[in-house]
Amino acid sequence: MTSKPPFGGEVVRLGDVCEVVGGATPKTSEPAYWDGGIKWVTPAEISDNTYILEDTAKHLTEAGFRSASLHMMPAGTVLLTTRAPIGKVALAGAEMCCNQGFKCLVCSDAVSNEWLYRYLKHRAPQLQTMGTGATFKELSKRAIANLEIVLPSLDDQLAAVHKLASVEQVMAILGQQFAKLDELAKSRFVEMFGDADALMSRWPKMPLVACVNSIDSGKSVNCKSEARTGSAPGVLKLSALSSGKYLPEENKAMFDGESVLPGKEVVIGDILVARKNTPDLVGACVMVDCDAPNLMFPDLVFRIHPIAGVDGTYLSILLGQSSFSETVRSLAHGSAKSMSNIPKSELGKLEIPFPPLALQREFADFAARVDKLRVEAQTQKEKLQMLYDSLAQDYFAI
């Protein structure tokens, strides 16, 4: 036994304080094994939520459960993915069993499952490096059982959980605020301009090409796999648009000696439209609202600049976040279902409804106030994340 760590806990083997149980999968060719009433979890069900509560993609029958020699895990079991990917952690919100991508940890009375869940999440980067195997990496049951953890007293565990859960709760409330702010802007848009049908019937229309100075195509060059450092030259990824908010940090660094091509640098006020992406993300549209120089937009993205008399905020929300965005996506076609493409000519001919400029600007002012609230909430969230990381480092120091 090694010496006590600074936090005051003992270093113990995980297998000495938890029962480690592996999962399994019945034969997929046996219809009688499936569509029963037993929850059966795969790593795909692990999300950012603490507990797995929802129905899983598949359920087993009693025959399927017995055929794979599965164990029913009680509610509260700590679920750790140990192959493809390694290191995702959750808590079972109900009785369930798991496939072979998990090692399930049933805690003894010496361990709080809520504490162990957070401890393993904190150590996830280390766990990801511990996999072994030639074909694919995996953490074995023995490796998990032999994993040394710093185990404080149960009272200290519960105190740590209480403090961390309090911070998590406030962060979750902020997350709900983000969602409500997004819905607030969308609702205001509908109140002022109408849904897709009302937009087309209520307001004058003209083709997009007549509403913008140009529809520019981007350029792609060979890039590194990682993001740029500082303001070094880089190319935006499609993920810079996919969320509906402009994310300049979603980029790839250019190779040394490469530079942004003239006329292809992204600047404040640009409206970027994803011309090619998966069917649900093609047509994603954002307005560049922050200064991040030396970034180029790729050939998978169109850039447009509205003419005088057209408000950029109105146009970007219309194309990317209102019910009218379905019309934009409907322009996409192509032979590959995984990647749809919007031709420039069809985008240019798209009929755009235009309310009076004063009304567009009234909405833009409202959207700006919502964005200010969002920035304030984001600042709070970042401060809370720093607090959480600091507390976790103190509680879970190795």
GROMACS .gro file of C-alpha atoms in nm:
model
  398
    1MET     CA    1   0.000   0.000   0.000
    2THR     CA    2   0.140   0.338  -0.101
    3SER     CA    3   0.145   0.635   0.133
    4LYS     CA    4  -0.160   0.851   0.187
    5PRO     CA    5  -0.217   1.126  -0.072
    6PRO     CA    6  -0.245   1.492   0.033
    7PHE     CA    7  -0.626   1.488   0.028
    8GLY     CA    8  -0.626   1.237   0.311
    9GLY     CA    9  -0.764   0.926   0.139
   10GLU     CA   10  -0.617   0.580   0.105
   11VAL     CA   11  -0.489   0.443  -0.226
   12VAL     CA   12  -0.678   0.119  -0.296
   13ARG     CA   13  -0.746  -0.112  -0.588
   14LEU     CA   14  -1.080  -0.049  -0.755
   15GLY     CA   15  -1.153  -0.420  -0.747
   16ASP     CA   16  -1.122  -0.423  -0.367
   17VAL     CA   17  -1.405  -0.174  -0.319
   18CYS     CA   18  -1.625  -0.250  -0.623
   19GLU     CA   19  -1.752  -0.556  -0.803
   20VAL     CA   20  -1.636  -0.533  -1.166
   21VAL     CA   21  -1.880  -0.694  -1.410
   22GLY     CA   22  -1.833  -0.721  -1.787
   23GLY     CA   23  -2.113  -0.694  -2.040
   24ALA     CA   24  -2.201  -0.915  -2.339
   25THR     CA   25  -2.411  -0.931  -2.655
   26PRO     CA   26  -2.647  -1.212  -2.756
   27LYS     CA   27  -2.641  -1.345  -3.112
   28THR     CA   28  -2.795  -1.081  -3.335
   29SER     CA   29  -2.923  -1.355  -3.568
   30GLU     CA   30  -3.167  -1.482  -3.304
   31PRO     CA   31  -3.495  -1.285  -3.328
   32ALA     CA   32  -3.619  -1.448  -3.009
   33TYR     CA   33  -3.345  -1.270  -2.815
   34TRP     CA   34  -3.461  -0.918  -2.898
   35ASP     CA   35  -3.748  -0.672  -2.847
   36GLY     CA   36  -3.816  -0.782  -2.492
   37GLY     CA   37  -3.848  -0.580  -2.174
   38ILE     CA   38  -3.489  -0.582  -2.044
   39LYS     CA   39  -3.289  -0.263  -2.092
   40TRP     CA   40  -2.962  -0.333  -2.273
   41VAL     CA   41  -2.716  -0.043  -2.301
   42THR     CA   42  -2.443   0.019  -2.557
   43PRO     CA   43  -2.181   0.298  -2.550
   44ALA     CA   44  -2.399   0.494  -2.796
   45GLU     CA   45  -2.639   0.566  -2.511
   46ILE     CA   46  -2.371   0.743  -2.305
   47SER     CA   47  -2.428   1.118  -2.332
   48ASP     CA   48  -2.341   1.423  -2.124
   49ASN     CA   49  -2.622   1.336  -1.885
   50THR     CA   50  -2.523   1.180  -1.555
   51TYR     CA   51  -2.785   0.907  -1.558
   52ILE     CA   52  -2.898   0.675  -1.834
   53LEU     CA   53  -3.273   0.684  -1.786
   54GLU     CA   54  -3.423   0.677  -2.134
   55ASP     CA   55  -3.513   0.367  -2.330
   56THR     CA   56  -3.219   0.224  -2.518
   57ALA     CA   57  -3.204   0.136  -2.887
   58LYS     CA   58  -3.265  -0.232  -2.815
   59HIS     CA   59  -3.418  -0.443  -2.542
   60LEU     CA   60  -3.361  -0.810  -2.468
   61THR     CA   61  -3.595  -1.095  -2.393
   62GLU     CA   62  -3.528  -1.329  -2.102
   63ALA     CA   63  -3.391  -1.580  -2.353
   64GLY     CA   64  -3.145  -1.325  -2.491
   65PHE     CA   65  -3.044  -1.221  -2.142
   66ARG     CA   66  -2.968  -1.581  -2.043
   67SER     CA   67  -2.795  -1.671  -2.370
   68ALA     CA   68  -2.522  -1.411  -2.315
   69SER     CA   69  -2.485  -1.493  -1.944
   70LEU     CA   70  -2.559  -1.130  -1.866
   71HIS     CA   71  -2.590  -0.975  -1.521
   72MET     CA   72  -2.866  -0.732  -1.429
   73MET     CA   73  -2.699  -0.421  -1.293
   74PRO     CA   74  -2.884  -0.233  -1.016
   75ALA     CA   75  -2.976   0.132  -1.046
   76GLY     CA   76  -2.678   0.347  -0.953
   77THR     CA   77  -2.419   0.116  -1.108
   78VAL     CA   78  -2.122   0.309  -1.248
   79LEU     CA   79  -2.095   0.232  -1.621
   80LEU     CA   80  -1.750   0.271  -1.778
   81THR     CA   81  -1.689   0.222  -2.151
   82THR     CA   82  -1.373   0.019  -2.202
   83ARG     CA   83  -1.362  -0.015  -2.580
   84ALA     CA   84  -1.450   0.211  -2.875
   85PRO     CA   85  -1.443   0.456  -2.702
   86ILE     CA   86  -1.261   0.416  -2.371
   87GLY     CA   87  -1.339   0.637  -2.072
   88LYS     CA   88  -1.700   0.750  -2.106
   89VAL     CA   89  -1.880   0.726  -1.773
   90ALA     CA   90  -2.244   0.725  -1.663
   91LEU     CA   91  -2.470   0.600  -1.388
   92ALA     CA   92  -2.748   0.350  -1.447
   93GLY     CA   93  -3.075   0.526  -1.376
   94ALA     CA   94  -3.263   0.196  -1.359
   95GLU     CA   95  -3.192  -0.175  -1.365
   96MET     CA   96  -3.018  -0.262  -1.692
   97CYS     CA   97  -2.753  -0.477  -1.852
   98CYS     CA   98  -2.470  -0.374  -2.084
   99ASN     CA   99  -2.293  -0.492  -2.393
  100GLN     CA  100  -1.927  -0.593  -2.405
  101GLY     CA  101  -1.816  -0.233  -2.448
  102PHE     CA  102  -1.864  -0.176  -2.073
  103LYS     CA  103  -1.724  -0.271  -1.739
  104CYS     CA  104  -1.993  -0.219  -1.476
  105LEU     CA  105  -1.886  -0.114  -1.125
  106VAL     CA  106  -2.115  -0.203  -0.836
  107CYS     CA  107  -1.990  -0.005  -0.537
  108SER     CA  108  -1.944  -0.146  -0.189
  109ASP     CA  109  -2.055   0.045   0.120
  110ALA     CA  110  -1.713   0.213   0.125
  111VAL     CA  111  -1.774   0.398  -0.201
  112SER     CA  112  -2.034   0.651  -0.310
  113ASN     CA  113  -2.137   0.575  -0.667
  114GLU     CA  114  -2.184   0.948  -0.733
  115TRP     CA  115  -1.829   1.010  -0.612
  116LEU     CA  116  -1.681   0.727  -0.822
  117TYR     CA  117  -1.867   0.849  -1.129
  118ARG     CA  118  -1.704   1.193  -1.098
  119TYR     CA  119  -1.366   1.046  -1.005
  120LEU     CA  120  -1.356   0.833  -1.320
  121LYS     CA  121  -1.474   1.124  -1.537
  122HIS     CA  122  -1.184   1.327  -1.402
  123ARG     CA  123  -0.942   1.045  -1.483
  124ALA     CA  124  -1.088   0.974  -1.829
  125PRO     CA  125  -0.783   1.112  -2.018
  126GLN     CA  126  -0.557   0.871  -1.827
  127LEU     CA  127  -0.795   0.579  -1.882
  128GLN     CA  128  -0.795   0.643  -2.256
  129THR     CA  129  -0.420   0.576  -2.270
  130MET     CA  130  -0.441   0.244  -2.083
  131GLY     CA  131  -0.612   0.035  -2.351
  132THR     CA  132  -0.425  -0.262  -2.494
  133GLY     CA  133  -0.474  -0.482  -2.800
  134ALA     CA  134  -0.350  -0.513  -3.157
  135THR     CA  135  -0.678  -0.481  -3.349
  136PHE     CA  136  -0.850  -0.232  -3.118
  137LYS     CA  137  -0.771  -0.095  -2.777
  138GLU     CA  138  -0.961  -0.223  -2.475
  139LEU     CA  139  -0.942  -0.202  -2.098
  140SER     CA  140  -0.966  -0.550  -1.953
  141LYS     CA  141  -1.159  -0.647  -1.643
  142ARG     CA  142  -0.828  -0.714  -1.469
  143ALA     CA  143  -0.693  -0.369  -1.563
  144ILE     CA  144  -1.003  -0.202  -1.418
  145ALA     CA  145  -0.990  -0.413  -1.101
  146ASN     CA  146  -0.621  -0.327  -1.053
  147LEU     CA  147  -0.672   0.044  -1.112
  148GLU     CA  148  -0.556   0.234  -0.805
  149ILE     CA  149  -0.787   0.508  -0.682
  150VAL     CA  150  -0.753   0.762  -0.405
  151LEU     CA  151  -1.038   0.679  -0.167
  152PRO     CA  152  -1.124   0.935   0.103
  153SER     CA  153  -1.361   0.854   0.385
  154LEU     CA  154  -1.724   0.814   0.290
  155ASP     CA  155  -1.809   1.143   0.463
  156ASP     CA  156  -1.544   1.323   0.257
  157GLN     CA  157  -1.673   1.158  -0.061
  158LEU     CA  158  -2.026   1.278   0.008
  159ALA     CA  159  -1.905   1.627   0.092
  160ALA     CA  160  -1.716   1.643  -0.239
  161VAL     CA  161  -2.020   1.516  -0.428
  162HIS     CA  162  -2.240   1.781  -0.262
  163LYS     CA  163  -2.010   2.068  -0.365
  164LEU     CA  164  -1.955   1.941  -0.719
  165ALA     CA  165  -2.325   1.866  -0.769
  166SER     CA  166  -2.411   2.220  -0.657
  167VAL     CA  167  -2.185   2.365  -0.927
  168GLU     CA  168  -2.322   2.119  -1.183
  169GLN     CA  169  -2.676   2.225  -1.098
  170VAL     CA  170  -2.603   2.593  -1.161
  171MET     CA  171  -2.426   2.504  -1.487
  172ALA     CA  172  -2.730   2.301  -1.594
  173ILE     CA  173  -2.955   2.601  -1.521
  174LEU     CA  174  -2.731   2.816  -1.741
  175GLY     CA  175  -2.757   2.552  -2.013
  176GLN     CA  176  -3.136   2.579  -1.992
  177GLN     CA  177  -3.103   2.957  -2.018
  178PHE     CA  178  -2.906   2.918  -2.342
  179ALA     CA  179  -3.185   2.704  -2.488
  180LYS     CA  180  -3.453   2.952  -2.376
  181LEU     CA  181  -3.260   3.245  -2.523
  182ASP     CA  182  -3.236   3.065  -2.856
  183GLU     CA  183  -3.608   2.995  -2.850
  184LEU     CA  184  -3.678   3.357  -2.752
  185ALA     CA  185  -3.510   3.491  -3.065
  186LYS     CA  186  -3.685   3.236  -3.288
  187SER     CA  187  -4.023   3.310  -3.130
  188ARG     CA  188  -3.975   3.684  -3.177
  189PHE     CA  189  -3.887   3.626  -3.542
  190VAL     CA  190  -4.215   3.440  -3.596
  191GLU     CA  191  -4.412   3.708  -3.409
  192MET     CA  192  -4.270   3.982  -3.627
  193PHE     CA  193  -4.251   3.812  -3.967
  194GLY     CA  194  -4.458   3.491  -3.955
  195ASP     CA  195  -4.379   3.127  -4.025
  196ALA     CA  196  -4.257   2.998  -4.363
  197ASP     CA  197  -4.599   3.023  -4.530
  198ALA     CA  198  -4.677   3.367  -4.387
  199LEU     CA  199  -4.334   3.496  -4.485
  200MET     CA  200  -4.398   3.412  -4.849
  201SER     CA  201  -4.753   3.548  -4.857
  202ARG     CA  202  -4.716   3.860  -4.642
  203TRP     CA  203  -4.401   4.029  -4.774
  204PRO     CA  204  -4.255   4.132  -5.112
  205LYS     CA  205  -4.007   3.883  -5.258
  206MET     CA  206  -3.703   3.890  -5.482
  207PRO     CA  207  -3.435   3.634  -5.569
  208LEU     CA  208  -3.142   3.608  -5.329
  209VAL     CA  209  -2.896   3.708  -5.601
  210ALA     CA  210  -3.071   4.047  -5.620
  211CYS     CA  211  -3.044   4.096  -5.243
  212VAL     CA  212  -2.670   4.043  -5.208
  213ASN     CA  213  -2.358   4.191  -5.363
  214SER     CA  214  -2.232   3.845  -5.456
  215ILE     CA  215  -2.242   3.475  -5.373
  216ASP     CA  216  -1.877   3.380  -5.335
  217SER     CA  217  -1.734   3.029  -5.329
  218GLY     CA  218  -1.460   2.948  -5.082
  219LYS     CA  219  -1.131   2.772  -5.134
  220SER     CA  220  -0.985   2.467  -4.965
  221VAL     CA  221  -0.616   2.392  -4.928
  222ASN     CA  222  -0.426   2.111  -4.761
  223CYS     CA  223  -0.426   2.169  -4.386
  224LYS     CA  224  -0.295   2.017  -4.068
  225SER     CA  225  -0.530   1.806  -3.858
  226GLU     CA  226  -0.514   2.044  -3.561
  227ALA     CA  227  -0.651   2.394  -3.512
  228ARG     CA  228  -0.431   2.695  -3.574
  229THR     CA  229  -0.234   2.862  -3.296
  230GLY     CA  230  -0.314   3.225  -3.226
  231SER     CA  231  -0.381   3.417  -3.548
  232ALA     CA  232  -0.182   3.186  -3.774
  233PRO     CA  233  -0.347   3.118  -4.113
  234GLY     CA  234  -0.632   2.868  -4.099
  235VAL     CA  235  -0.937   2.737  -4.285
  236LEU     CA  236  -1.280   2.713  -4.124
  237LYS     CA  237  -1.437   2.371  -4.078
  238LEU     CA  238  -1.804   2.307  -4.145
  239SER     CA  239  -1.848   2.273  -3.769
  240ALA     CA  240  -1.785   2.649  -3.748
  241LEU     CA  241  -2.139   2.687  -3.890
  242SER     CA  242  -2.325   2.371  -3.783
  243SER     CA  243  -2.446   2.491  -3.442
  244GLY     CA  244  -2.609   2.805  -3.585
  245LYS     CA  245  -2.350   3.022  -3.409
  246TYR     CA  246  -2.025   3.133  -3.568
  247LEU     CA  247  -1.740   2.939  -3.402
  248PRO     CA  248  -1.405   3.063  -3.539
  249GLU     CA  249  -1.216   2.821  -3.315
  250GLU     CA  250  -1.348   2.540  -3.537
  251ASN     CA  251  -1.068   2.555  -3.793
  252LYS     CA  252  -0.767   2.374  -3.931
  253ALA     CA  253  -0.420   2.524  -3.941
  254MET     CA  254  -0.256   2.577  -4.277
  255PHE     CA  255   0.084   2.426  -4.338
  256ASP     CA  256   0.387   2.646  -4.288
  257GLY     CA  257   0.433   2.884  -4.578
  258GLU     CA  258   0.065   2.882  -4.678
  259SER     CA  259  -0.146   3.197  -4.645
  260VAL     CA  260  -0.507   3.308  -4.679
  261LEU     CA  261  -0.592   3.375  -5.042
  262PRO     CA  262  -0.686   3.732  -5.136
  263GLY     CA  263  -1.061   3.790  -5.116
  264LYS     CA  264  -1.124   3.468  -4.921
  265GLU     CA  265  -1.062   3.596  -4.567
  266VAL     CA  266  -1.364   3.591  -4.335
  267VAL     CA  267  -1.456   3.931  -4.190
  268ILE     CA  268  -1.725   4.066  -3.959
  269GLY     CA  269  -2.057   4.097  -4.139
  270ASP     CA  270  -2.002   3.801  -4.374
  271ILE     CA  271  -2.293   3.558  -4.399
  272LEU     CA  272  -2.166   3.202  -4.443
  273VAL     CA  273  -2.386   2.924  -4.584
  274ALA     CA  274  -2.285   2.556  -4.586
  275ARG     CA  275  -2.337   2.451  -4.946
  276LYS     CA  276  -2.239   2.089  -4.883
  277ASN     CA  277  -2.294   1.876  -4.575
  278THR     CA  278  -2.511   1.596  -4.442
  279PRO     CA  279  -2.884   1.640  -4.525
  280ASP     CA  280  -2.968   1.776  -4.178
  281LEU     CA  281  -2.678   2.025  -4.172
  282VAL     CA  282  -2.656   2.144  -4.532
  283GLY     CA  283  -2.765   2.506  -4.556
  284ALA     CA  284  -2.647   2.592  -4.206
  285CYS     CA  285  -2.607   2.969  -4.199
  286VAL     CA  286  -2.431   3.211  -3.963
  287MET     CA  287  -2.328   3.573  -3.964
  288VAL     CA  288  -1.969   3.646  -3.867
  289ASP     CA  289  -2.005   3.852  -3.550
  290CYS     CA  290  -1.653   3.857  -3.406
  291ASP     CA  291  -1.307   3.946  -3.529
  292ALA     CA  292  -1.085   3.643  -3.589
  293PRO     CA  293  -0.844   3.751  -3.865
  294ASN     CA  294  -0.648   3.528  -4.102
  295LEU     CA  295  -0.924   3.267  -4.144
  296MET     CA  296  -1.037   3.153  -4.489
  297PHE     CA  297  -1.374   2.999  -4.573
  298PRO     CA  298  -1.355   2.661  -4.753
  299ASP     CA  299  -1.502   2.554  -5.086
  300LEU     CA  300  -1.787   2.381  -4.898
  301VAL     CA  301  -1.919   2.722  -4.792
  302PHE     CA  302  -2.076   3.016  -4.976
  303ARG     CA  303  -2.024   3.373  -4.855
  304ILE     CA  304  -2.282   3.643  -4.917
  305HIS     CA  305  -2.300   4.017  -4.837
  306PRO     CA  306  -2.645   4.179  -4.825
  307ILE     CA  307  -2.698   4.499  -5.019
  308ALA     CA  308  -2.806   4.826  -4.857
  309GLY     CA  309  -3.168   4.790  -4.755
  310VAL     CA  310  -3.125   4.432  -4.636
  311ASP     CA  311  -3.028   4.371  -4.273
  312GLY     CA  312  -2.766   4.098  -4.230
  313THR     CA  313  -2.905   3.967  -3.902
  314TYR     CA  314  -3.252   3.927  -4.053
  315LEU     CA  315  -3.114   3.750  -4.361
  316SER     CA  316  -2.890   3.511  -4.167
  317ILE     CA  317  -3.169   3.413  -3.925
  318LEU     CA  318  -3.415   3.375  -4.214
  319LEU     CA  319  -3.183   3.142  -4.405
  320GLY     CA  320  -3.044   2.943  -4.114
  321GLN     CA  321  -3.267   2.941  -3.807
  322SER     CA  322  -3.627   3.013  -3.908
  323SER     CA  323  -3.879   2.771  -4.056
  324PHE     CA  324  -3.776   2.913  -4.395
  325SER     CA  325  -3.446   2.726  -4.357
  326GLU     CA  326  -3.630   2.410  -4.467
  327THR     CA  327  -3.675   2.577  -4.805
  328VAL     CA  328  -3.299   2.637  -4.820
  329ARG     CA  329  -3.221   2.273  -4.737
  330SER     CA  330  -3.470   2.154  -4.997
  331LEU     CA  331  -3.243   2.299  -5.267
  332ALA     CA  332  -2.977   2.039  -5.185
  333HIS     CA  333  -2.938   1.729  -5.396
  334GLY     CA  334  -2.671   1.483  -5.499
  335SER     CA  335  -2.605   1.115  -5.547
  336ALA     CA  336  -2.450   1.056  -5.205
  337LYS     CA  337  -2.701   1.052  -4.921
  338SER     CA  338  -2.429   1.135  -4.670
  339MET     CA  339  -2.335   1.466  -4.838
  340SER     CA  340  -2.592   1.692  -5.003
  341ASN     CA  341  -2.502   1.989  -5.221
  342ILE     CA  342  -2.676   2.323  -5.287
  343PRO     CA  343  -2.589   2.457  -5.635
  344LYS     CA  344  -2.500   2.826  -5.643
  345SER     CA  345  -2.742   2.892  -5.928
  346GLU     CA  346  -3.038   2.749  -5.734
  347LEU     CA  347  -2.946   2.937  -5.417
  348GLY     CA  348  -2.925   3.258  -5.619
  349LYS     CA  349  -3.274   3.204  -5.761
  350LEU     CA  350  -3.429   3.136  -5.419
  351GLU     CA  351  -3.719   3.378  -5.356
  352ILE     CA  352  -3.649   3.575  -5.037
  353PRO     CA  353  -3.926   3.757  -4.845
  354PHE     CA  354  -3.834   4.109  -4.741
  355PRO     CA  355  -4.026   4.306  -4.476
  356PRO     CA  356  -3.953   4.679  -4.446
  357LEU     CA  357  -3.595   4.757  -4.347
  358ALA     CA  358  -3.713   4.931  -4.027
  359LEU     CA  359  -3.881   4.609  -3.917
  360GLN     CA  360  -3.573   4.403  -4.002
  361ARG     CA  361  -3.359   4.637  -3.793
  362GLU     CA  362  -3.605   4.623  -3.504
  363PHE     CA  363  -3.559   4.247  -3.498
  364ALA     CA  364  -3.180   4.284  -3.529
  365ASP     CA  365  -3.179   4.511  -3.221
  366PHE     CA  366  -3.381   4.251  -3.029
  367ALA     CA  367  -3.144   3.972  -3.139
  368ALA     CA  368  -2.845   4.182  -3.027
  369ARG     CA  369  -2.994   4.216  -2.678
  370VAL     CA  370  -3.050   3.840  -2.664
  371ASP     CA  371  -2.690   3.782  -2.774
  372LYS     CA  372  -2.568   4.011  -2.496
  373LEU     CA  373  -2.756   3.800  -2.242
  374ARG     CA  374  -2.607   3.488  -2.398
  375VAL     CA  375  -2.254   3.628  -2.367
  376GLU     CA  376  -2.315   3.711  -2.001
  377ALA     CA  377  -2.444   3.359  -1.938
  378GLN     CA  378  -2.147   3.211  -2.122
  379THR     CA  379  -1.906   3.412  -1.907
  380GLN     CA  380  -2.077   3.280  -1.593
  381LYS     CA  381  -2.059   2.926  -1.725
  382GLU     CA  382  -1.687   2.954  -1.800
  383LYS     CA  383  -1.620   3.083  -1.447
  384LEU     CA  384  -1.820   2.795  -1.300
  385GLN     CA  385  -1.631   2.547  -1.516
  386MET     CA  386  -1.303   2.684  -1.384
  387LEU     CA  387  -1.435   2.647  -1.028
  388TYR     CA  388  -1.551   2.293  -1.099
  389ASP     CA  389  -1.215   2.195  -1.252
  390SER     CA  390  -1.030   2.342  -0.954
  391LEU     CA  391  -1.248   2.153  -0.704
  392ALA     CA  392  -1.215   1.829  -0.901
  393GLN     CA  393  -0.839   1.867  -0.908
  394ASP     CA  394  -0.837   1.903  -0.529
  395TYR     CA  395  -1.075   1.614  -0.466
  396PHE     CA  396  -0.941   1.369  -0.723
  397ALA     CA  397  -0.568   1.441  -0.722
  398ILE     CA  398  -0.373   1.122  -0.786
   0.00000   0.00000   0.00000
